[in-house]
Tab-separated table of C-alpha atoms in Angstrom:
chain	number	residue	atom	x	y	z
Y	4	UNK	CA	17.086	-26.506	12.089
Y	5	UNK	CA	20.632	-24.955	12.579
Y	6	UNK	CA	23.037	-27.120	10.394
Y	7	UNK	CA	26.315	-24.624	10.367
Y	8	UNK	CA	27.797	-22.072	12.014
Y	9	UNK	CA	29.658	-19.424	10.743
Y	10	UNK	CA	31.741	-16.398	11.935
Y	11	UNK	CA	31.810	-14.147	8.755
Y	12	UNK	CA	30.183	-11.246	10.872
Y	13	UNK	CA	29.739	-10.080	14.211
Y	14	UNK	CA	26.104	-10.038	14.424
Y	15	UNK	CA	25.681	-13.123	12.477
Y	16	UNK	CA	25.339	-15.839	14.805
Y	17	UNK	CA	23.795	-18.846	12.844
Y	18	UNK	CA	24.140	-19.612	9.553
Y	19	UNK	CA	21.292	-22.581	8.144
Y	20	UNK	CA	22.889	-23.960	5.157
Y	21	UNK	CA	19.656	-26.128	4.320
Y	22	UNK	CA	17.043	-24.703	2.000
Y	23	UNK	CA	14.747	-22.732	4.078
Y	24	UNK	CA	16.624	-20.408	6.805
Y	25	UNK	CA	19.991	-18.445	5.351
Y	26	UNK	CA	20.754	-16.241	8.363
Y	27	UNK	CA	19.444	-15.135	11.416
Y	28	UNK	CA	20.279	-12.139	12.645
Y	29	UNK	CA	20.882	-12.224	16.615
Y	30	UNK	CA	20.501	-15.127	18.675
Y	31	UNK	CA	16.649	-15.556	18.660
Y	32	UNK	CA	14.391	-15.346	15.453
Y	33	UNK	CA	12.693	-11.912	14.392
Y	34	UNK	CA	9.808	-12.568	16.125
Y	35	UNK	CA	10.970	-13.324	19.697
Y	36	UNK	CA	12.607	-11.238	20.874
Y	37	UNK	CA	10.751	-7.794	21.412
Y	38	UNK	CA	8.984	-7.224	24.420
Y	39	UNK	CA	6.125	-3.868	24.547
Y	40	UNK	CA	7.196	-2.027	27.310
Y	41	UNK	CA	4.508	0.525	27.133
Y	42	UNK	CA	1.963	2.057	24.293
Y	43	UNK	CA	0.831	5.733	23.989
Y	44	UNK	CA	-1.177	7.813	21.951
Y	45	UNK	CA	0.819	10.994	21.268
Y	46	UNK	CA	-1.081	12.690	18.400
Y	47	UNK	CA	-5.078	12.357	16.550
Y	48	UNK	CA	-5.081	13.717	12.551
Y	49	UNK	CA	-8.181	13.266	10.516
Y	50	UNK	CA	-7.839	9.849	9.576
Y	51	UNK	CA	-5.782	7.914	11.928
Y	52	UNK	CA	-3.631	8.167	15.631
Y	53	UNK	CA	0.366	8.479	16.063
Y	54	UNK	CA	1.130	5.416	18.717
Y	55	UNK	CA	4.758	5.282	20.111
Y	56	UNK	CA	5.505	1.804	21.345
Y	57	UNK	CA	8.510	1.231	23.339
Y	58	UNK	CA	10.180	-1.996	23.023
Y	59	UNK	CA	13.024	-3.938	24.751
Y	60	UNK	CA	14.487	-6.848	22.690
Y	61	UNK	CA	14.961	-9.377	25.398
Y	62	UNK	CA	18.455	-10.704	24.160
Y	63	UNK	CA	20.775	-7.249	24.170
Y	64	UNK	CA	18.400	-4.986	26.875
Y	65	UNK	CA	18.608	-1.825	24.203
Y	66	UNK	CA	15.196	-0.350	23.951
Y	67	UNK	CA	13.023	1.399	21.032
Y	68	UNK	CA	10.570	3.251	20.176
Y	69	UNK	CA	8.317	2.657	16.950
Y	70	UNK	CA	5.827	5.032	15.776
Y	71	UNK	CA	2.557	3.340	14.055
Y	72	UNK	CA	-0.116	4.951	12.693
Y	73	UNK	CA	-3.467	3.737	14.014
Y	74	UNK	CA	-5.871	3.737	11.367
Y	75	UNK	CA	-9.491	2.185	10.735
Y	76	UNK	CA	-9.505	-0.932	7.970
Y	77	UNK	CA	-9.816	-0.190	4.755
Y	78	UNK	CA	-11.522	-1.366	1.848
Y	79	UNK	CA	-11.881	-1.126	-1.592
Y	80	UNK	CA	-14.474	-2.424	-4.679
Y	81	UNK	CA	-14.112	-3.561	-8.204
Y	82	UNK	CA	-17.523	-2.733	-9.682
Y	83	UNK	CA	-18.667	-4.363	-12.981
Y	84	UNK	CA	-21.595	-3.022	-14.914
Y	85	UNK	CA	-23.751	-6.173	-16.505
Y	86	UNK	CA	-22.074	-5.252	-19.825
Y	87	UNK	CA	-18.944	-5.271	-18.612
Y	88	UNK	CA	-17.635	-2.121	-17.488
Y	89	UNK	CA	-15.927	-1.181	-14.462
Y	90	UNK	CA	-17.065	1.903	-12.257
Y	91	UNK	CA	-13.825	4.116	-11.482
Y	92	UNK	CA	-13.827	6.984	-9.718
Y	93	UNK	CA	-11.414	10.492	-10.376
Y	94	UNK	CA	-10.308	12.617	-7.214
Y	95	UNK	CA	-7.707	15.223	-6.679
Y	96	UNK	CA	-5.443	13.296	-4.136
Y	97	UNK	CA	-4.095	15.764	-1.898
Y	98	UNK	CA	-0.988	13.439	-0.621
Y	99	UNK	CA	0.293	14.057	-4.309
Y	100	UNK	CA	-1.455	16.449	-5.274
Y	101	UNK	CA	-2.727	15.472	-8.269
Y	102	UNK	CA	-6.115	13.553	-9.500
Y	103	UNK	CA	-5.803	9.853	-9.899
Y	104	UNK	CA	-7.873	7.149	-11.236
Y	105	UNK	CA	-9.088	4.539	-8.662
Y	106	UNK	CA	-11.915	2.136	-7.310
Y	107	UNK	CA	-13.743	3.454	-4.814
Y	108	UNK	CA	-13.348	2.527	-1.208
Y	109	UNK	CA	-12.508	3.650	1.838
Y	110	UNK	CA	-12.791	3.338	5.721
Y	111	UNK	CA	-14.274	0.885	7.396
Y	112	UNK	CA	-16.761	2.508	10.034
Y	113	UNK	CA	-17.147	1.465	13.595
Y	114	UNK	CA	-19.954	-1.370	13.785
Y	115	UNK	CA	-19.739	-2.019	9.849
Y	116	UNK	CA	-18.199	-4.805	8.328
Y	117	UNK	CA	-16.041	-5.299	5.309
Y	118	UNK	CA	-18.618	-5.926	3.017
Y	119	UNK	CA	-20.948	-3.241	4.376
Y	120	UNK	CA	-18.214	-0.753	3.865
Y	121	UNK	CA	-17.565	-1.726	0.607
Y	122	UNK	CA	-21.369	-1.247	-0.613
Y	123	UNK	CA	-21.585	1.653	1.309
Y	124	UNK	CA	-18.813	3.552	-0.046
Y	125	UNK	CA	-19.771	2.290	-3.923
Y	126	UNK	CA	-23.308	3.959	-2.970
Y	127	UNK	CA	-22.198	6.849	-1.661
Y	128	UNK	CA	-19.013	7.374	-4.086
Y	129	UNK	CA	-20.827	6.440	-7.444
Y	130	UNK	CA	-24.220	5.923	-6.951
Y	131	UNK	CA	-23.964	1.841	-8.115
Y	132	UNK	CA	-24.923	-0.928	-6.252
Y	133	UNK	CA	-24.207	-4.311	-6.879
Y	134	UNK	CA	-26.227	-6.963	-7.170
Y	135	UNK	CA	-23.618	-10.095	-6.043
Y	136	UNK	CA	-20.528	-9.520	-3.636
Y	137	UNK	CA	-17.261	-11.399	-3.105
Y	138	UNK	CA	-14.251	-10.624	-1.481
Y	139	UNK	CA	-11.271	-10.788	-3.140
Y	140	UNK	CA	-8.386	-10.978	-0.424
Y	141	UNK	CA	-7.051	-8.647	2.231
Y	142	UNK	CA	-3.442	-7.050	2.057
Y	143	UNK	CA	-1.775	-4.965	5.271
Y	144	UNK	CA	-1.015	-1.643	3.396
Y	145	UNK	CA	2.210	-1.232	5.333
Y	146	UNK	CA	2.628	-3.465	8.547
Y	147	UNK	CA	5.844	-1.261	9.588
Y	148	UNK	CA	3.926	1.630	9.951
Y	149	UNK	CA	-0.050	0.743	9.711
Y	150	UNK	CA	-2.171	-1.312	12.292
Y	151	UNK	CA	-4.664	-1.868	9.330
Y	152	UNK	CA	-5.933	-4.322	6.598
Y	153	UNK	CA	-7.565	-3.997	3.743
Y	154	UNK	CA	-9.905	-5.619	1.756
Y	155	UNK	CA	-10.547	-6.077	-1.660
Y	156	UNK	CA	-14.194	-7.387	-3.324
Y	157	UNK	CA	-15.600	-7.821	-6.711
Y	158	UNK	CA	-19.349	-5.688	-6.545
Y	159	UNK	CA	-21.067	-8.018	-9.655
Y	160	UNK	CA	-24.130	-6.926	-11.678
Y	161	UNK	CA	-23.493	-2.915	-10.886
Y	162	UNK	CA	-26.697	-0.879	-11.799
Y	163	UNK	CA	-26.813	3.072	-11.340
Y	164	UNK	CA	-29.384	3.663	-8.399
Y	165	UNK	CA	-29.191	7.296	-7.255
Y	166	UNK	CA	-26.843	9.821	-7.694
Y	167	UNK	CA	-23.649	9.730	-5.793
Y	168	UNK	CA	-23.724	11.332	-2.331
Y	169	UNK	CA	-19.739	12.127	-1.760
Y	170	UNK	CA	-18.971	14.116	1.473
Y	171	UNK	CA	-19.730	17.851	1.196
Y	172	UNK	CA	-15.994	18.815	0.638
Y	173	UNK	CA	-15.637	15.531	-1.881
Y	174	UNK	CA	-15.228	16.208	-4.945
Y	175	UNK	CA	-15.545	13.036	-7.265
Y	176	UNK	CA	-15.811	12.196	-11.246
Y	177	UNK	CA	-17.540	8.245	-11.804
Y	178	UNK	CA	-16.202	7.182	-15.546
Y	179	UNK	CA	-17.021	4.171	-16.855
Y	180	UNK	CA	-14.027	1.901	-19.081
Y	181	UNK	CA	-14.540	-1.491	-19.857
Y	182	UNK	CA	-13.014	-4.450	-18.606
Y	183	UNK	CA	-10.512	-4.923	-20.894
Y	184	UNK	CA	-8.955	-1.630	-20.326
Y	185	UNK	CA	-7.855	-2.215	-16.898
Y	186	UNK	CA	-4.368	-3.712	-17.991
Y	187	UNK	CA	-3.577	-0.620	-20.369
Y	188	UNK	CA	-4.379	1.334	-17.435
Y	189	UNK	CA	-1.995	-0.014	-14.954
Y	190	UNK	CA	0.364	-0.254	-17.637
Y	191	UNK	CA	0.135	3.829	-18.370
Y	192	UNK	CA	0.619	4.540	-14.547
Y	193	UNK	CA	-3.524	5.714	-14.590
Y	194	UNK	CA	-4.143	3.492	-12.046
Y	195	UNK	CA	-1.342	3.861	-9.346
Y	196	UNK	CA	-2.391	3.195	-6.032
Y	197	UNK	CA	-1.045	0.373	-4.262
Y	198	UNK	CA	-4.345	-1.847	-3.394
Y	199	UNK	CA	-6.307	-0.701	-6.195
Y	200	UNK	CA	-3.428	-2.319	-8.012
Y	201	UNK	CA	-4.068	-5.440	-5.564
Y	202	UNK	CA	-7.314	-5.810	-6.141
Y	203	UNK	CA	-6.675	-6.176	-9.779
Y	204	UNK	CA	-4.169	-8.414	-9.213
Y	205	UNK	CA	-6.744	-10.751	-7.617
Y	206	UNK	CA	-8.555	-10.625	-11.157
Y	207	UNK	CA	-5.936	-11.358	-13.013
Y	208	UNK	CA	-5.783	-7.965	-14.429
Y	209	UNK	CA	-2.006	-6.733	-13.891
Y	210	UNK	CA	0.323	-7.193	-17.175
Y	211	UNK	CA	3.065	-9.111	-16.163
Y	212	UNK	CA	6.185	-7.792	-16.783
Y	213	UNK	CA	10.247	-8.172	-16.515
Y	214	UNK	CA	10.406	-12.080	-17.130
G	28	UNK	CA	-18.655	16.332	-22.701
G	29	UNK	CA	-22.232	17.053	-21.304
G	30	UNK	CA	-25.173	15.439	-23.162
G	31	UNK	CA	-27.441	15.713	-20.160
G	32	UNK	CA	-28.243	17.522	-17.298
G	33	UNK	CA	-30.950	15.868	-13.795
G	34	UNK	CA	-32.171	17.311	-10.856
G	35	UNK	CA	-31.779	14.092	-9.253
G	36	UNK	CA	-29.641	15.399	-6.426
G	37	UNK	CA	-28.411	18.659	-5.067
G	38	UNK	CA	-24.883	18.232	-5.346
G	39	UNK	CA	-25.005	16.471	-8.943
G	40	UNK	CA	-25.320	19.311	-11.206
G	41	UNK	CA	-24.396	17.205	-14.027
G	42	UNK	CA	-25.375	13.474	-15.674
G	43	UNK	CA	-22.907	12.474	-18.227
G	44	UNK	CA	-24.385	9.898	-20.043
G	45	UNK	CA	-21.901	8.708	-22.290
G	46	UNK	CA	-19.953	6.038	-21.990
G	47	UNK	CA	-16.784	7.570	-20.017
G	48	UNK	CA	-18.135	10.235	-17.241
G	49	UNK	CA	-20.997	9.382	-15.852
G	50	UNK	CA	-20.901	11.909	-12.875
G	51	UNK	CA	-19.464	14.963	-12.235
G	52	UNK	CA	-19.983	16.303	-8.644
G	53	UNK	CA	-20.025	20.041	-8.188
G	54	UNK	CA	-19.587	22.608	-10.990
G	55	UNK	CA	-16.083	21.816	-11.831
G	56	UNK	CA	-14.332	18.637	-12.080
G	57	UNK	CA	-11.752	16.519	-9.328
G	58	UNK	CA	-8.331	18.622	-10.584
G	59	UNK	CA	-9.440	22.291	-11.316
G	60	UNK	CA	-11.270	22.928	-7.893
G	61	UNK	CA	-8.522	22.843	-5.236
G	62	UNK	CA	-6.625	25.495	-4.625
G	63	UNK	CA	-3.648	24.787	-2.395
G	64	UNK	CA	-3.655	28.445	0.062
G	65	UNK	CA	-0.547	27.037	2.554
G	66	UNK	CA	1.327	24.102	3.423
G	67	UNK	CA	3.021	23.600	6.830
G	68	UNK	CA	5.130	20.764	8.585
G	69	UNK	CA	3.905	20.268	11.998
G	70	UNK	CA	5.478	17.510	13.473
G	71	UNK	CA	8.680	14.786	12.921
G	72	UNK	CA	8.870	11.030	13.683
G	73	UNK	CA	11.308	8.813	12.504
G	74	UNK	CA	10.183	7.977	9.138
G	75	UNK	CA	7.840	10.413	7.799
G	76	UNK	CA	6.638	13.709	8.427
G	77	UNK	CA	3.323	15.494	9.457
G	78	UNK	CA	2.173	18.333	7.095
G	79	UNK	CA	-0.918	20.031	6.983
G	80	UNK	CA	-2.059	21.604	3.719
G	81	UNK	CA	-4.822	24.211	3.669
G	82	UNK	CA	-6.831	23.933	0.441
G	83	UNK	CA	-9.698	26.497	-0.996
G	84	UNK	CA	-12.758	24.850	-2.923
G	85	UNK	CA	-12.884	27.516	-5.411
G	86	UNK	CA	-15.925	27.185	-6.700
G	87	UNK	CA	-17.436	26.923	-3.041
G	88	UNK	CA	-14.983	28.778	-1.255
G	89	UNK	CA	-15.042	26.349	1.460
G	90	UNK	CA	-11.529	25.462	3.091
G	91	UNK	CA	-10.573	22.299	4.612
G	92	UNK	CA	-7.724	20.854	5.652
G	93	UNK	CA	-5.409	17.814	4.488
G	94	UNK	CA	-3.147	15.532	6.814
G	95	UNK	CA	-0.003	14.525	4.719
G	96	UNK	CA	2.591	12.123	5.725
G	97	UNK	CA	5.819	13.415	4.245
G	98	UNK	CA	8.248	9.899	3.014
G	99	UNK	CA	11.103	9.238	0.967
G	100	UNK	CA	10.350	7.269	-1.583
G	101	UNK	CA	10.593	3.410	-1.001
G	102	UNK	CA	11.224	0.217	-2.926
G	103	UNK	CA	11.545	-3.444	-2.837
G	104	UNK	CA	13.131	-6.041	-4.707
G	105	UNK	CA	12.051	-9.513	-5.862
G	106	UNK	CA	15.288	-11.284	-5.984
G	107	UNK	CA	16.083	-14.484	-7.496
G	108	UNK	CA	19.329	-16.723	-7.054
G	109	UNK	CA	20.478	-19.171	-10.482
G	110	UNK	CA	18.550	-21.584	-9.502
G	111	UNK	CA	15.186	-20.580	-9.041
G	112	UNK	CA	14.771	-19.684	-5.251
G	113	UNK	CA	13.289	-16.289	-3.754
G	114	UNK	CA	15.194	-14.398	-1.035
G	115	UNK	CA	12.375	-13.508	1.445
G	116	UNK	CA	13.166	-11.512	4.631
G	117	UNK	CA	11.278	-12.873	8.010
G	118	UNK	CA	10.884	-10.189	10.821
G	119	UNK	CA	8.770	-8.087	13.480
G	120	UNK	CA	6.587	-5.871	12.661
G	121	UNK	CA	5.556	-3.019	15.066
G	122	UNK	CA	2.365	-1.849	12.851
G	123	UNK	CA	0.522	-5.368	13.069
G	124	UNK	CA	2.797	-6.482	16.392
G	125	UNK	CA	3.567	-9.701	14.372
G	126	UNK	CA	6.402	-11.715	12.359
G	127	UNK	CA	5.848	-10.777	8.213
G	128	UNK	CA	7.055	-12.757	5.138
G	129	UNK	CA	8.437	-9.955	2.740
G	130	UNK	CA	10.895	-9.263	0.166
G	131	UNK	CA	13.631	-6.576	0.735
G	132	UNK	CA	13.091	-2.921	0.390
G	133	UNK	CA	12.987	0.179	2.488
G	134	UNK	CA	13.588	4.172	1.656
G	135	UNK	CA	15.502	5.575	-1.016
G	136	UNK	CA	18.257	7.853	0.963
G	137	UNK	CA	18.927	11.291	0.238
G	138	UNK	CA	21.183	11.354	-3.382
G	139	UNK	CA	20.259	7.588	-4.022
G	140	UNK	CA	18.462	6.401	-7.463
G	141	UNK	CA	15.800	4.129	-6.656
G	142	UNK	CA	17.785	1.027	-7.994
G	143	UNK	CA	21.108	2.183	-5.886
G	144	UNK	CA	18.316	1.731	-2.981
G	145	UNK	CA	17.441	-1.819	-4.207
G	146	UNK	CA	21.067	-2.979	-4.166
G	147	UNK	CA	21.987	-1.636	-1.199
G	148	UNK	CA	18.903	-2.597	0.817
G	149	UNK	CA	19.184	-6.357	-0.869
G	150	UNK	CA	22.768	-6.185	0.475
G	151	UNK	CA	22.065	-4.822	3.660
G	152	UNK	CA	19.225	-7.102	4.961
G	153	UNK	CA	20.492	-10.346	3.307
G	154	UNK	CA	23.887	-10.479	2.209
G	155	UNK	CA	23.094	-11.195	-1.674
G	156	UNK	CA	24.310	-8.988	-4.891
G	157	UNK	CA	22.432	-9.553	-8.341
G	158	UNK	CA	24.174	-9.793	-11.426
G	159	UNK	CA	21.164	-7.963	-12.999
G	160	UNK	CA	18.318	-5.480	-11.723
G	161	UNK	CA	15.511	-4.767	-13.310
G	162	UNK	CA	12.950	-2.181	-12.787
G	163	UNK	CA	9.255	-3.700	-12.785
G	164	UNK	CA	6.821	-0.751	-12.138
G	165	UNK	CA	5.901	2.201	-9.302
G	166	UNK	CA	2.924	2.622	-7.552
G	167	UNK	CA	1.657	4.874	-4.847
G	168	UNK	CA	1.879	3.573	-1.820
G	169	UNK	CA	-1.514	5.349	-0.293
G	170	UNK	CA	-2.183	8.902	-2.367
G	171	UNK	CA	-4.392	10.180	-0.228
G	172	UNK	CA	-2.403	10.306	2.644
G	173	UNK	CA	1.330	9.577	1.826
G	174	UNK	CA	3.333	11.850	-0.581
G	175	UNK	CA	5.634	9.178	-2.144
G	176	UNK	CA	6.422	6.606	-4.420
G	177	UNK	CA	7.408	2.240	-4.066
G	178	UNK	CA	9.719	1.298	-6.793
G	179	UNK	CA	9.395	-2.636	-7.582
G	180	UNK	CA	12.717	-4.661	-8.797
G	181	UNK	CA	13.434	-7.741	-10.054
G	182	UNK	CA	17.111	-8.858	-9.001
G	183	UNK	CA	18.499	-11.982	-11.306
G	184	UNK	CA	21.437	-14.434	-10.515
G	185	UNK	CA	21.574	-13.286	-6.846
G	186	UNK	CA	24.077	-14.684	-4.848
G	187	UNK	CA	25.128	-14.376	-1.394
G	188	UNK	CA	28.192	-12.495	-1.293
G	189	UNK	CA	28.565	-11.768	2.589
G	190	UNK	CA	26.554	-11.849	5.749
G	191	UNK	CA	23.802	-9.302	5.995
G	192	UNK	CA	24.433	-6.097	7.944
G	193	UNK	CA	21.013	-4.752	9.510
G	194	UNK	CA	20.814	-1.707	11.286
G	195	UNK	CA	21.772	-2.235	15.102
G	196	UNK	CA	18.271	-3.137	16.252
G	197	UNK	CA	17.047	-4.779	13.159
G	198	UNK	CA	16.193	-8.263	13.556
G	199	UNK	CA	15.793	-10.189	10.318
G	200	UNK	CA	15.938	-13.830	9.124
G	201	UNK	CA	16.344	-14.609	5.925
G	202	UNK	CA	14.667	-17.396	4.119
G	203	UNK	CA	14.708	-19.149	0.669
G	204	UNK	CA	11.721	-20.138	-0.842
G	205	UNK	CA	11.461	-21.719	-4.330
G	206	UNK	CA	9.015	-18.757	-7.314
G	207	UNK	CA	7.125	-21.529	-7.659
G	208	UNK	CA	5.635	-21.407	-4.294
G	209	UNK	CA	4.826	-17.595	-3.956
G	210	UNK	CA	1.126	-17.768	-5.204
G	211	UNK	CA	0.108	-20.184	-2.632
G	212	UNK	CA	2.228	-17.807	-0.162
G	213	UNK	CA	0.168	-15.081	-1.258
G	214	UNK	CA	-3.052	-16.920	-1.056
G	215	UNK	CA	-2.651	-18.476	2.791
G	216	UNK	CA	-1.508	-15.171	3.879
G	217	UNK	CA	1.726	-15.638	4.843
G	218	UNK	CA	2.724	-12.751	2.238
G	219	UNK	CA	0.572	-10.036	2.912
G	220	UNK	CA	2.069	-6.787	2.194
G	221	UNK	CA	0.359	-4.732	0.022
G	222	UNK	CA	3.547	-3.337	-2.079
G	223	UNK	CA	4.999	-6.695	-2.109
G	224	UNK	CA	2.073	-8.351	-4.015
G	225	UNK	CA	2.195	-5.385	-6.235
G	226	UNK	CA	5.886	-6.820	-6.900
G	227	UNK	CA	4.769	-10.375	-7.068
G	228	UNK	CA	1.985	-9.283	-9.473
G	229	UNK	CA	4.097	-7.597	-11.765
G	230	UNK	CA	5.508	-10.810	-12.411
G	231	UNK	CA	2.483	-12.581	-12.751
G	232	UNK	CA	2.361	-14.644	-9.267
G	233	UNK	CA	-0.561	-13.414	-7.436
G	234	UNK	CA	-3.272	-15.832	-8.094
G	235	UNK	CA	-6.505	-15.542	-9.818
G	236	UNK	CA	-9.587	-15.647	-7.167
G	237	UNK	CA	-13.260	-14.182	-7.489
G	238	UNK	CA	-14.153	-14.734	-11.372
């Protein structure tokens, strides 16, 4: 692929003139060149494990640590009422500290698939359940620092089955807005988080903006 | 608000149903319950910090708890040269031990607006400068767990102005693909990030699936 050379920087070994590669960095590609040396589990929290991995990259010999978090998948669940409304949930966030407006979701459990996870967490967050399931797409939240995916669905044909049966230290409000709303809502910052965002960018739901 | 009250469950003390709230669990709602008692940093790794915040129920008196991950904020940047191509960024990832397809971005330093941090991390991981930034929208990143913000950009007229200058043991290649081929990027995977195809979304390229 290499069709010049350059030697406007130090570092900068290759320079691909042609449409596809600009630079590369080093004198192998990005995903080459590290070797694990070792992987440890230095810390457990609530919801997910500190890992240090040490790597060498093969070319120079210098070694690094990274530090991922080791976390469960996650999921999350559009769910649309027959008449068109979508089933949001309202929690006090405590990361910044403040209530936000989101779809439910949450971790998948050991033995449970996606799609169980997302049904289960519907049921237990809002009570719903859906009659018709598909899955939307799957996102890594943050591959520099996360191990995880997760997955997005559309719950169809939601119907109110039972009450909600949040953890006993949950504390959750289920408000219905229709449909339509969903782009005002993104728009206002109401609806903030990252893959709630994505999964209503798989609907077609985000306002464009800036072009 | 309340028009109705059920003794469907034990925790549901009351059935909203109106069209917006259709539960409330416990006596009070999501925001007015928590009552932050202490807050304590516990442990440092390279990018974020651990911090532990002890929170009352008031209403229960019940404490519990919270694992935060203290970040700067981050952001990314959709750039675009004159003539229609998107500089992507190719490199390792230690959270998902694989190669990524992204656009630039990383943390906002100390004393740095969040577009400053576009430029510079544009600059720094591929050698272009814009002629024009502008901001597309914020989201949070993970609010139950992470106490920051990502800034999206969109970065017009780029062109590359001199080589790329990663951090010592960065590895990056950089790649130009043309806009027009970022929803079918986004839909075989190859762009997976979550904050990424928030930035993609804002401009209307994640496509449509599910309805």
């Amino acid at each position: 692929m290499s069709v010049g050379r350059t030697a406007l920087g130090s570092r900068s070994d290759v320079l691909e003139v042609e449409s596809v590669l600009v630079w590369r960095i080093g004198p192998t590609v990005a995903e080459g060149d590290w070797k694990l040396l070792r992987s440890e589990e230095v810390a457990t929290y609530h919801i997910f494990r500190i890992r240090h991995d040490r790597y060498r990259l093969q070319t120079s010999g210098a070694e690094r640590d990274f530090v991922v978090l080791v976390c469960p998948d996650w999921v999350n669940v559009v769910p649309l009422t027959a008449d068109g409304q979508v089933v949001l949930v309202r929690q006090y966030r405590h990361g910044i500290r403040r209530p936000t407006l989101e779809i439910p979701g949450g971790m998948v459990d050991a033995g449970e698939s996606p799609e169980e996870a997302a049904v289960r967490e519907l049921r237990e967050e809002t009570g719903y359940v859906p009659a018709q399931l598909k899955r939307l797409g799957r996102v890594t939240p943050n591959p520099a620092i996360l191990d995880n995916l997760c997955y997005s669905f559309l719950a169809e044909a939601c119907r109110l089955e039972a009450p909600p049966q949040p953890e006993p230290m949950e504390r959750i409000e289920v408000v219905l807005r229709p449909l339509e709303e969903i782009p005002s809502l993104i728009e206002d910052e109401s609806i903030s988080n990252s893959m709630v965002i994505n999964a209503f960018a798989f609907l077609g739901l985000v306002p464009r903006r800036g072009r």
